[in-house]
Amino acid sequence: MNKMVSLILGLSFLTAGLKAHPVSYKGAVSVMSMNQANMSDQWIHYSLTPRFSVGVRSIRLTEGSQDSWSHLSQFGLLVKRWNYDNFQANIYTFGGIGAHTYQDRNGFAALGGAKADIESRKYLFSQTYEALLQSKAKDFHRYTTRAGIAPYIADYDQLHTWLMVEYQFKPGYQRQHDVLPLLRFFYKNVLWEVGSSIKGEWLANFMVHF
Amino acid sequence: MKLLKSLFVTFLICLPSLTFAGDLVVTISGMVCAFCAQGIEKKFKTEDSVKEIKVDLDQKKISLKLKDGKQLEDKRIIELVTDSGFNVKKIER
Ligand SMILES: [Cu+2]
């Protein structure tokens, strides 16, 4: 019964919208791959407009030696954007529904969340909340805060470098708190990040826009 | 000789920026990230009338060179920039 309520709540998120930087320019295909020891998150999204995108997403959550997998259809919505001379700020929402597998059992999965970010050429700050509700495994909530600074200001066609630190709070999970210093690089339409938790676990993210 | 050579190389490197006199310059707000701005370049490159585009993040401007005899209306420029997720501040011809 509890799971039903959770699912309904999850579905109601959908009416509110979808995920973080999942909306790009009109006609863009965005591929994102975010990988950590205890979680991986893969996205393919297509932006129908600069405000709305649709796609698919796969999430692996590892707790102890157990993996749970969720595969979802997802959409992203840019709720509000502020374009100024020296900075840009955004609010996104996202949501999805799909299936999940845990210990050979199959169930339903739903997710929803929101992201706010602000960036200039030198500084970046973002805050994300997302909930993944799984009918055959425990629910997952994650709060992510990220701050970044660019050590040099790169030109359009140069390699861009960012020093960042991410904090993740996952209540109820073994690794409730994670602090992840990381390096972001991007060149033209390809972005990659490498980092590690302060406990020494790796992190590798990759993103490309077509 | 070595000096001459390096001067020549410098000249060659600078050549594209010296010769790039755009037919029109568009000032764009919100263009702070090269990864996002790449959408603008892509949009304009696929536009039939555009021969060349140069993005300048410092000035928040794009310079466009048009193909001979081709026009690009303000309305279309605004549409392309908006589709990329940004706003047009000024168009100079
Ligand atoms: Cu960006």
Short mmCIF file of C-alpha atoms and ligand atoms in Angstrom, two decimals:
data_model
loop_
_atom_site.label_atom_id
_atom_site.label_comp_id
_atom_site.label_asym_id
_atom_site.label_seq_id
_atom_site.Cartn_x
_atom_site.Cartn_y
_atom_site.Cartn_z
CA MET A 1 0.00 0.00 0.00
CA ASN A 2 2.82 2.27 0.96
CA LYS A 3 4.45 1.54 -2.37
CA MET A 4 1.24 2.44 -4.18
CA VAL A 5 1.14 5.80 -2.45
CA SER A 6 4.78 6.30 -3.36
CA LEU A 7 4.08 5.48 -6.99
CA ILE A 8 1.16 7.86 -7.16
CA LEU A 9 3.30 10.56 -5.61
CA GLY A 10 5.99 9.76 -8.14
CA LEU A 11 3.54 9.96 -10.99
CA SER A 12 2.23 13.26 -9.77
CA PHE A 13 5.78 14.55 -10.13
CA LEU A 14 5.46 13.90 -13.84
CA THR A 15 2.82 16.52 -14.24
CA ALA A 16 5.32 18.94 -12.77
CA GLY A 17 8.04 18.12 -15.29
CA LEU A 18 11.72 16.48 -15.66
CA LYS A 19 15.73 16.54 -15.09
CA ALA A 20 18.81 18.64 -14.80
CA HIS A 21 20.45 20.11 -17.91
CA PRO A 22 18.46 17.52 -19.81
CA VAL A 23 17.11 20.30 -21.95
CA SER A 24 19.44 21.74 -24.53
CA TYR A 25 19.02 23.65 -27.78
CA LYS A 26 16.14 22.73 -30.06
CA GLY A 27 16.90 19.55 -31.97
CA ALA A 28 19.83 18.55 -29.74
CA VAL A 29 20.50 14.98 -28.75
CA SER A 30 22.21 14.86 -25.35
CA VAL A 31 23.96 11.76 -24.10
CA MET A 32 25.01 11.70 -20.46
CA SER A 33 26.79 9.00 -18.54
CA MET A 34 27.42 9.49 -14.82
CA ASN A 35 29.28 6.77 -13.01
CA GLN A 36 30.21 6.31 -9.37
CA ALA A 37 31.03 3.21 -7.34
CA ASN A 38 27.61 3.05 -5.73
CA MET A 39 25.55 4.45 -8.59
CA SER A 40 25.47 4.89 -12.33
CA ASP A 41 23.09 7.03 -14.32
CA GLN A 42 22.74 7.01 -18.13
CA TRP A 43 20.66 9.45 -20.16
CA ILE A 44 19.76 9.98 -23.78
CA HIS A 45 17.55 13.00 -24.36
CA TYR A 46 16.15 14.81 -27.35
CA SER A 47 15.20 18.48 -27.00
CA LEU A 48 11.97 19.14 -28.87
CA THR A 49 12.18 22.80 -27.93
CA PRO A 50 14.75 24.73 -25.85
CA ARG A 51 12.38 24.20 -22.93
CA PHE A 52 11.29 20.59 -23.25
CA SER A 53 13.03 17.29 -23.85
CA VAL A 54 12.16 13.60 -23.84
CA GLY A 55 14.38 10.59 -23.42
CA VAL A 56 15.32 7.41 -21.69
CA ARG A 57 17.31 6.89 -18.52
CA SER A 58 18.87 3.92 -16.72
CA ILE A 59 19.92 4.01 -13.09
CA ARG A 60 21.96 1.49 -11.15
CA LEU A 61 22.00 1.75 -7.38
CA THR A 62 24.39 -0.43 -5.45
CA GLU A 63 23.79 -1.04 -1.76
CA GLY A 64 26.16 -3.55 -0.19
CA SER A 65 26.62 -6.14 -2.92
CA GLN A 66 23.10 -5.74 -4.29
CA ASP A 67 22.31 -3.82 -7.47
CA SER A 68 18.93 -2.41 -8.35
CA TRP A 69 18.33 -1.32 -11.93
CA SER A 70 15.69 1.12 -13.13
CA HIS A 71 14.92 1.90 -16.76
CA LEU A 72 12.67 4.86 -17.36
CA SER A 73 11.11 7.07 -20.00
CA GLN A 74 11.77 10.55 -18.90
CA PHE A 75 11.10 14.14 -19.78
CA GLY A 76 12.83 17.38 -18.88
CA LEU A 77 11.34 20.81 -18.59
CA LEU A 78 13.10 24.13 -18.33
CA VAL A 79 10.75 25.99 -16.00
CA LYS A 80 12.54 29.30 -16.02
CA ARG A 81 15.73 30.77 -17.43
CA TRP A 82 17.37 34.07 -16.68
CA ASN A 83 19.75 35.25 -19.38
CA TYR A 84 21.96 38.12 -18.30
CA ASP A 85 25.15 39.60 -19.74
CA ASN A 86 27.46 37.86 -17.30
CA PHE A 87 25.49 34.94 -15.98
CA GLN A 88 22.72 32.52 -16.67
CA ALA A 89 20.39 30.90 -14.15
CA ASN A 90 17.93 28.06 -14.65
CA ILE A 91 15.25 26.04 -12.94
CA TYR A 92 14.51 22.60 -14.36
CA THR A 93 12.15 19.83 -13.37
CA PHE A 94 12.10 16.27 -14.60
CA GLY A 95 10.18 13.05 -14.15
CA GLY A 96 9.84 9.58 -15.53
CA ILE A 97 8.23 6.18 -15.22
CA GLY A 98 9.50 2.74 -15.98
CA ALA A 99 10.47 -0.65 -14.65
CA HIS A 100 13.04 -1.84 -12.17
CA THR A 101 14.76 -5.06 -11.18
CA TYR A 102 16.03 -5.98 -7.75
CA GLN A 103 17.11 -9.45 -6.62
CA ASP A 104 15.46 -11.09 -9.65
CA ARG A 105 12.17 -9.36 -8.95
CA ASN A 106 10.61 -6.87 -11.34
CA GLY A 107 8.57 -3.87 -10.38
CA PHE A 108 7.61 -0.34 -11.27
CA ALA A 109 9.81 2.69 -10.92
CA ALA A 110 9.01 6.38 -10.97
CA LEU A 111 11.21 9.38 -10.53
CA GLY A 112 10.94 13.11 -10.23
CA GLY A 113 13.10 16.00 -9.24
CA ALA A 114 14.17 19.56 -9.71
CA LYS A 115 17.40 21.43 -10.33
CA ALA A 116 18.42 25.05 -9.97
CA ASP A 117 21.71 26.37 -11.29
CA ILE A 118 23.53 29.61 -11.82
CA GLU A 119 26.73 30.02 -13.80
CA SER A 120 29.06 32.68 -15.07
CA ARG A 121 32.28 32.15 -16.99
CA LYS A 122 34.10 31.81 -13.69
CA TYR A 123 31.68 30.42 -11.12
CA LEU A 124 29.00 27.79 -11.04
CA PHE A 125 26.57 26.68 -8.39
CA SER A 126 23.82 24.10 -8.61
CA GLN A 127 21.35 22.36 -6.37
CA THR A 128 19.42 19.23 -7.34
CA TYR A 129 16.85 17.08 -5.61
CA GLU A 130 15.59 13.84 -7.03
CA ALA A 131 13.53 10.91 -5.84
CA LEU A 132 13.49 7.45 -7.39
CA LEU A 133 10.63 5.30 -6.17
CA GLN A 134 10.99 1.55 -6.69
CA SER A 135 8.17 -0.92 -5.96
CA LYS A 136 10.49 -3.84 -5.12
CA ALA A 137 13.33 -1.99 -3.44
CA LYS A 138 13.72 0.93 -1.10
CA ASP A 139 13.18 4.42 -2.39
CA PHE A 140 16.09 6.65 -3.20
CA HIS A 141 16.30 10.36 -2.46
CA ARG A 142 19.32 12.43 -3.36
CA TYR A 143 20.22 16.05 -2.68
CA THR A 144 23.18 17.24 -4.70
CA THR A 145 24.99 20.52 -4.24
CA ARG A 146 27.76 21.53 -6.56
CA ALA A 147 30.10 24.51 -6.65
CA GLY A 148 32.74 25.18 -9.26
CA ILE A 149 35.37 27.67 -10.27
CA ALA A 150 37.23 28.04 -13.55
CA PRO A 151 40.95 28.62 -12.89
CA TYR A 152 41.31 30.42 -16.23
CA ILE A 153 38.82 31.92 -18.64
CA ALA A 154 38.94 29.97 -21.87
CA ASP A 155 37.88 31.18 -25.26
CA TYR A 156 35.07 29.57 -27.15
CA ASP A 157 37.24 27.13 -29.08
CA GLN A 158 39.67 26.31 -26.28
CA LEU A 159 39.67 23.59 -23.67
CA HIS A 160 37.62 24.65 -20.65
CA THR A 161 38.58 23.45 -17.19
CA TRP A 162 36.62 23.62 -13.95
CA LEU A 163 37.53 22.70 -10.40
CA MET A 164 34.43 21.49 -8.62
CA VAL A 165 33.19 19.94 -5.47
CA GLU A 166 29.97 18.03 -5.16
CA TYR A 167 28.15 17.05 -2.01
CA GLN A 168 25.53 14.31 -2.13
CA PHE A 169 23.10 13.52 0.65
CA LYS A 170 21.27 10.20 0.30
CA PRO A 171 19.15 9.69 3.40
CA GLY A 172 18.61 6.06 4.38
CA TYR A 173 21.43 4.76 2.21
CA GLN A 174 24.68 3.25 3.50
CA ARG A 175 26.61 6.12 2.00
CA GLN A 176 24.47 8.93 3.30
CA HIS A 177 27.05 11.63 2.75
CA ASP A 178 29.46 11.85 -0.12
CA VAL A 179 31.88 14.65 -0.83
CA LEU A 180 33.30 14.45 -4.33
CA PRO A 181 36.03 16.79 -5.53
CA LEU A 182 36.18 16.65 -9.30
CA LEU A 183 37.64 18.13 -12.45
CA ARG A 184 35.44 19.09 -15.38
CA PHE A 185 36.76 19.56 -18.87
CA PHE A 186 34.96 20.43 -22.02
CA TYR A 187 35.93 21.10 -25.55
CA LYS A 188 33.28 22.13 -28.07
CA ASN A 189 30.40 19.67 -27.63
CA VAL A 190 32.17 17.09 -25.48
CA LEU A 191 32.32 17.30 -21.68
CA TRP A 192 33.96 14.94 -19.24
CA GLU A 193 34.52 14.87 -15.49
CA VAL A 194 36.79 12.81 -13.32
CA GLY A 195 36.86 12.76 -9.56
CA SER A 196 36.88 10.73 -6.45
CA SER A 197 35.02 10.66 -3.18
CA ILE A 198 37.09 11.61 -0.17
CA LYS A 199 36.96 7.90 0.67
CA GLY A 200 38.84 7.21 -2.53
CA GLU A 201 36.04 5.91 -4.75
CA TRP A 202 36.18 7.03 -8.36
CA LEU A 203 33.75 9.07 -10.35
CA ALA A 204 33.62 9.49 -14.13
CA ASN A 205 31.04 11.46 -16.06
CA PHE A 206 30.70 12.04 -19.76
CA MET A 207 28.35 14.19 -21.78
CA VAL A 208 27.98 15.07 -25.44
CA HIS A 209 25.50 17.16 -27.46
CA PHE A 210 24.82 16.34 -31.09
CA MET B 1 65.89 34.40 -40.62
CA LYS B 2 64.41 32.75 -37.55
CA LEU B 3 62.68 36.01 -36.62
CA LEU B 4 61.29 36.35 -40.12
CA LYS B 5 59.98 32.83 -39.96
CA SER B 6 58.22 33.37 -36.63
CA LEU B 7 56.78 36.65 -37.86
CA PHE B 8 55.41 34.87 -40.88
CA VAL B 9 53.92 32.11 -38.73
CA THR B 10 52.35 34.72 -36.42
CA PHE B 11 50.93 36.45 -39.47
CA LEU B 12 49.43 33.18 -40.70
CA ILE B 13 47.91 32.46 -37.29
CA CYS B 14 46.41 35.94 -37.05
CA LEU B 15 45.17 35.91 -40.61
CA PRO B 16 41.79 34.31 -39.95
CA SER B 17 40.93 36.79 -37.20
CA LEU B 18 42.13 39.74 -39.27
CA THR B 19 40.20 38.71 -42.31
CA PHE B 20 37.04 37.84 -40.42
CA ALA B 21 34.95 40.91 -41.00
CA GLY B 22 31.42 39.75 -40.30
CA ASP B 23 28.49 41.04 -42.28
CA LEU B 24 26.56 41.28 -39.05
CA VAL B 25 27.24 41.09 -35.35
CA VAL B 26 24.71 39.81 -32.84
CA THR B 27 25.05 40.51 -29.11
CA ILE B 28 23.57 37.72 -27.02
CA SER B 29 22.67 37.60 -23.35
CA GLY B 30 23.18 34.50 -21.24
CA MET B 31 26.03 33.23 -23.42
CA VAL B 32 28.41 32.38 -20.58
CA CYS B 33 29.16 28.74 -21.23
CA ALA B 34 30.93 27.45 -24.33
CA PHE B 35 29.31 24.05 -23.98
CA CYS B 36 25.86 25.62 -24.20
CA ALA B 37 26.87 28.26 -26.75
CA GLN B 38 27.88 25.49 -29.10
CA GLY B 39 24.17 25.15 -29.90
CA ILE B 40 24.20 28.66 -31.37
CA GLU B 41 27.09 27.84 -33.69
CA LYS B 42 25.39 24.68 -34.81
CA LYS B 43 22.06 26.41 -35.48
CA PHE B 44 23.63 29.18 -37.60
CA LYS B 45 25.91 26.78 -39.47
CA THR B 46 22.92 24.86 -40.75
CA GLU B 47 21.29 28.08 -41.93
CA ASP B 48 21.43 28.34 -45.73
CA SER B 49 22.49 31.99 -45.92
CA VAL B 50 25.35 31.71 -43.40
CA LYS B 51 28.84 31.23 -44.78
CA GLU B 52 30.80 31.57 -41.53
CA ILE B 53 30.19 32.17 -37.85
CA LYS B 54 32.58 33.25 -35.13
CA VAL B 55 31.65 33.09 -31.45
CA ASP B 56 33.21 35.58 -29.03
CA LEU B 57 32.42 34.69 -25.41
CA ASP B 58 34.30 37.73 -24.04
CA GLN B 59 32.14 40.18 -25.93
CA LYS B 60 29.06 37.88 -25.86
CA LYS B 61 28.84 38.36 -29.60
CA ILE B 62 28.63 36.26 -32.70
CA SER B 63 29.87 37.54 -36.06
CA LEU B 64 28.23 36.21 -39.17
CA LYS B 65 29.46 36.22 -42.70
CA LEU B 66 26.74 35.67 -45.26
CA LYS B 67 26.94 33.94 -48.61
CA ASP B 68 27.01 36.28 -51.61
CA GLY B 69 23.62 37.72 -52.38
CA LYS B 70 22.01 36.12 -49.31
CA GLN B 71 20.06 37.87 -46.57
CA LEU B 72 19.33 36.98 -42.97
CA GLU B 73 16.42 38.80 -41.41
CA ASP B 74 16.35 39.97 -37.79
CA LYS B 75 13.31 37.82 -37.19
CA ARG B 76 15.19 34.69 -38.24
CA ILE B 77 18.25 35.61 -36.14
CA ILE B 78 16.08 36.03 -33.06
CA GLU B 79 14.42 32.70 -33.77
CA LEU B 80 17.75 30.85 -34.09
CA VAL B 81 19.17 32.37 -30.90
CA THR B 82 15.96 31.69 -28.97
CA ASP B 83 15.92 28.06 -30.17
CA SER B 84 19.41 27.74 -28.74
CA GLY B 85 18.13 28.93 -25.36
CA PHE B 86 19.52 32.48 -25.33
CA ASN B 87 18.28 36.01 -25.95
CA VAL B 88 19.25 38.57 -28.58
CA LYS B 89 20.34 41.89 -27.15
CA LYS B 90 21.45 43.74 -30.27
CA ILE B 91 21.87 43.18 -33.99
CA GLU B 92 24.40 45.32 -35.87
CA ARG B 93 24.62 45.29 -39.65
CU CU C 1 26.59 25.34 -20.06
#
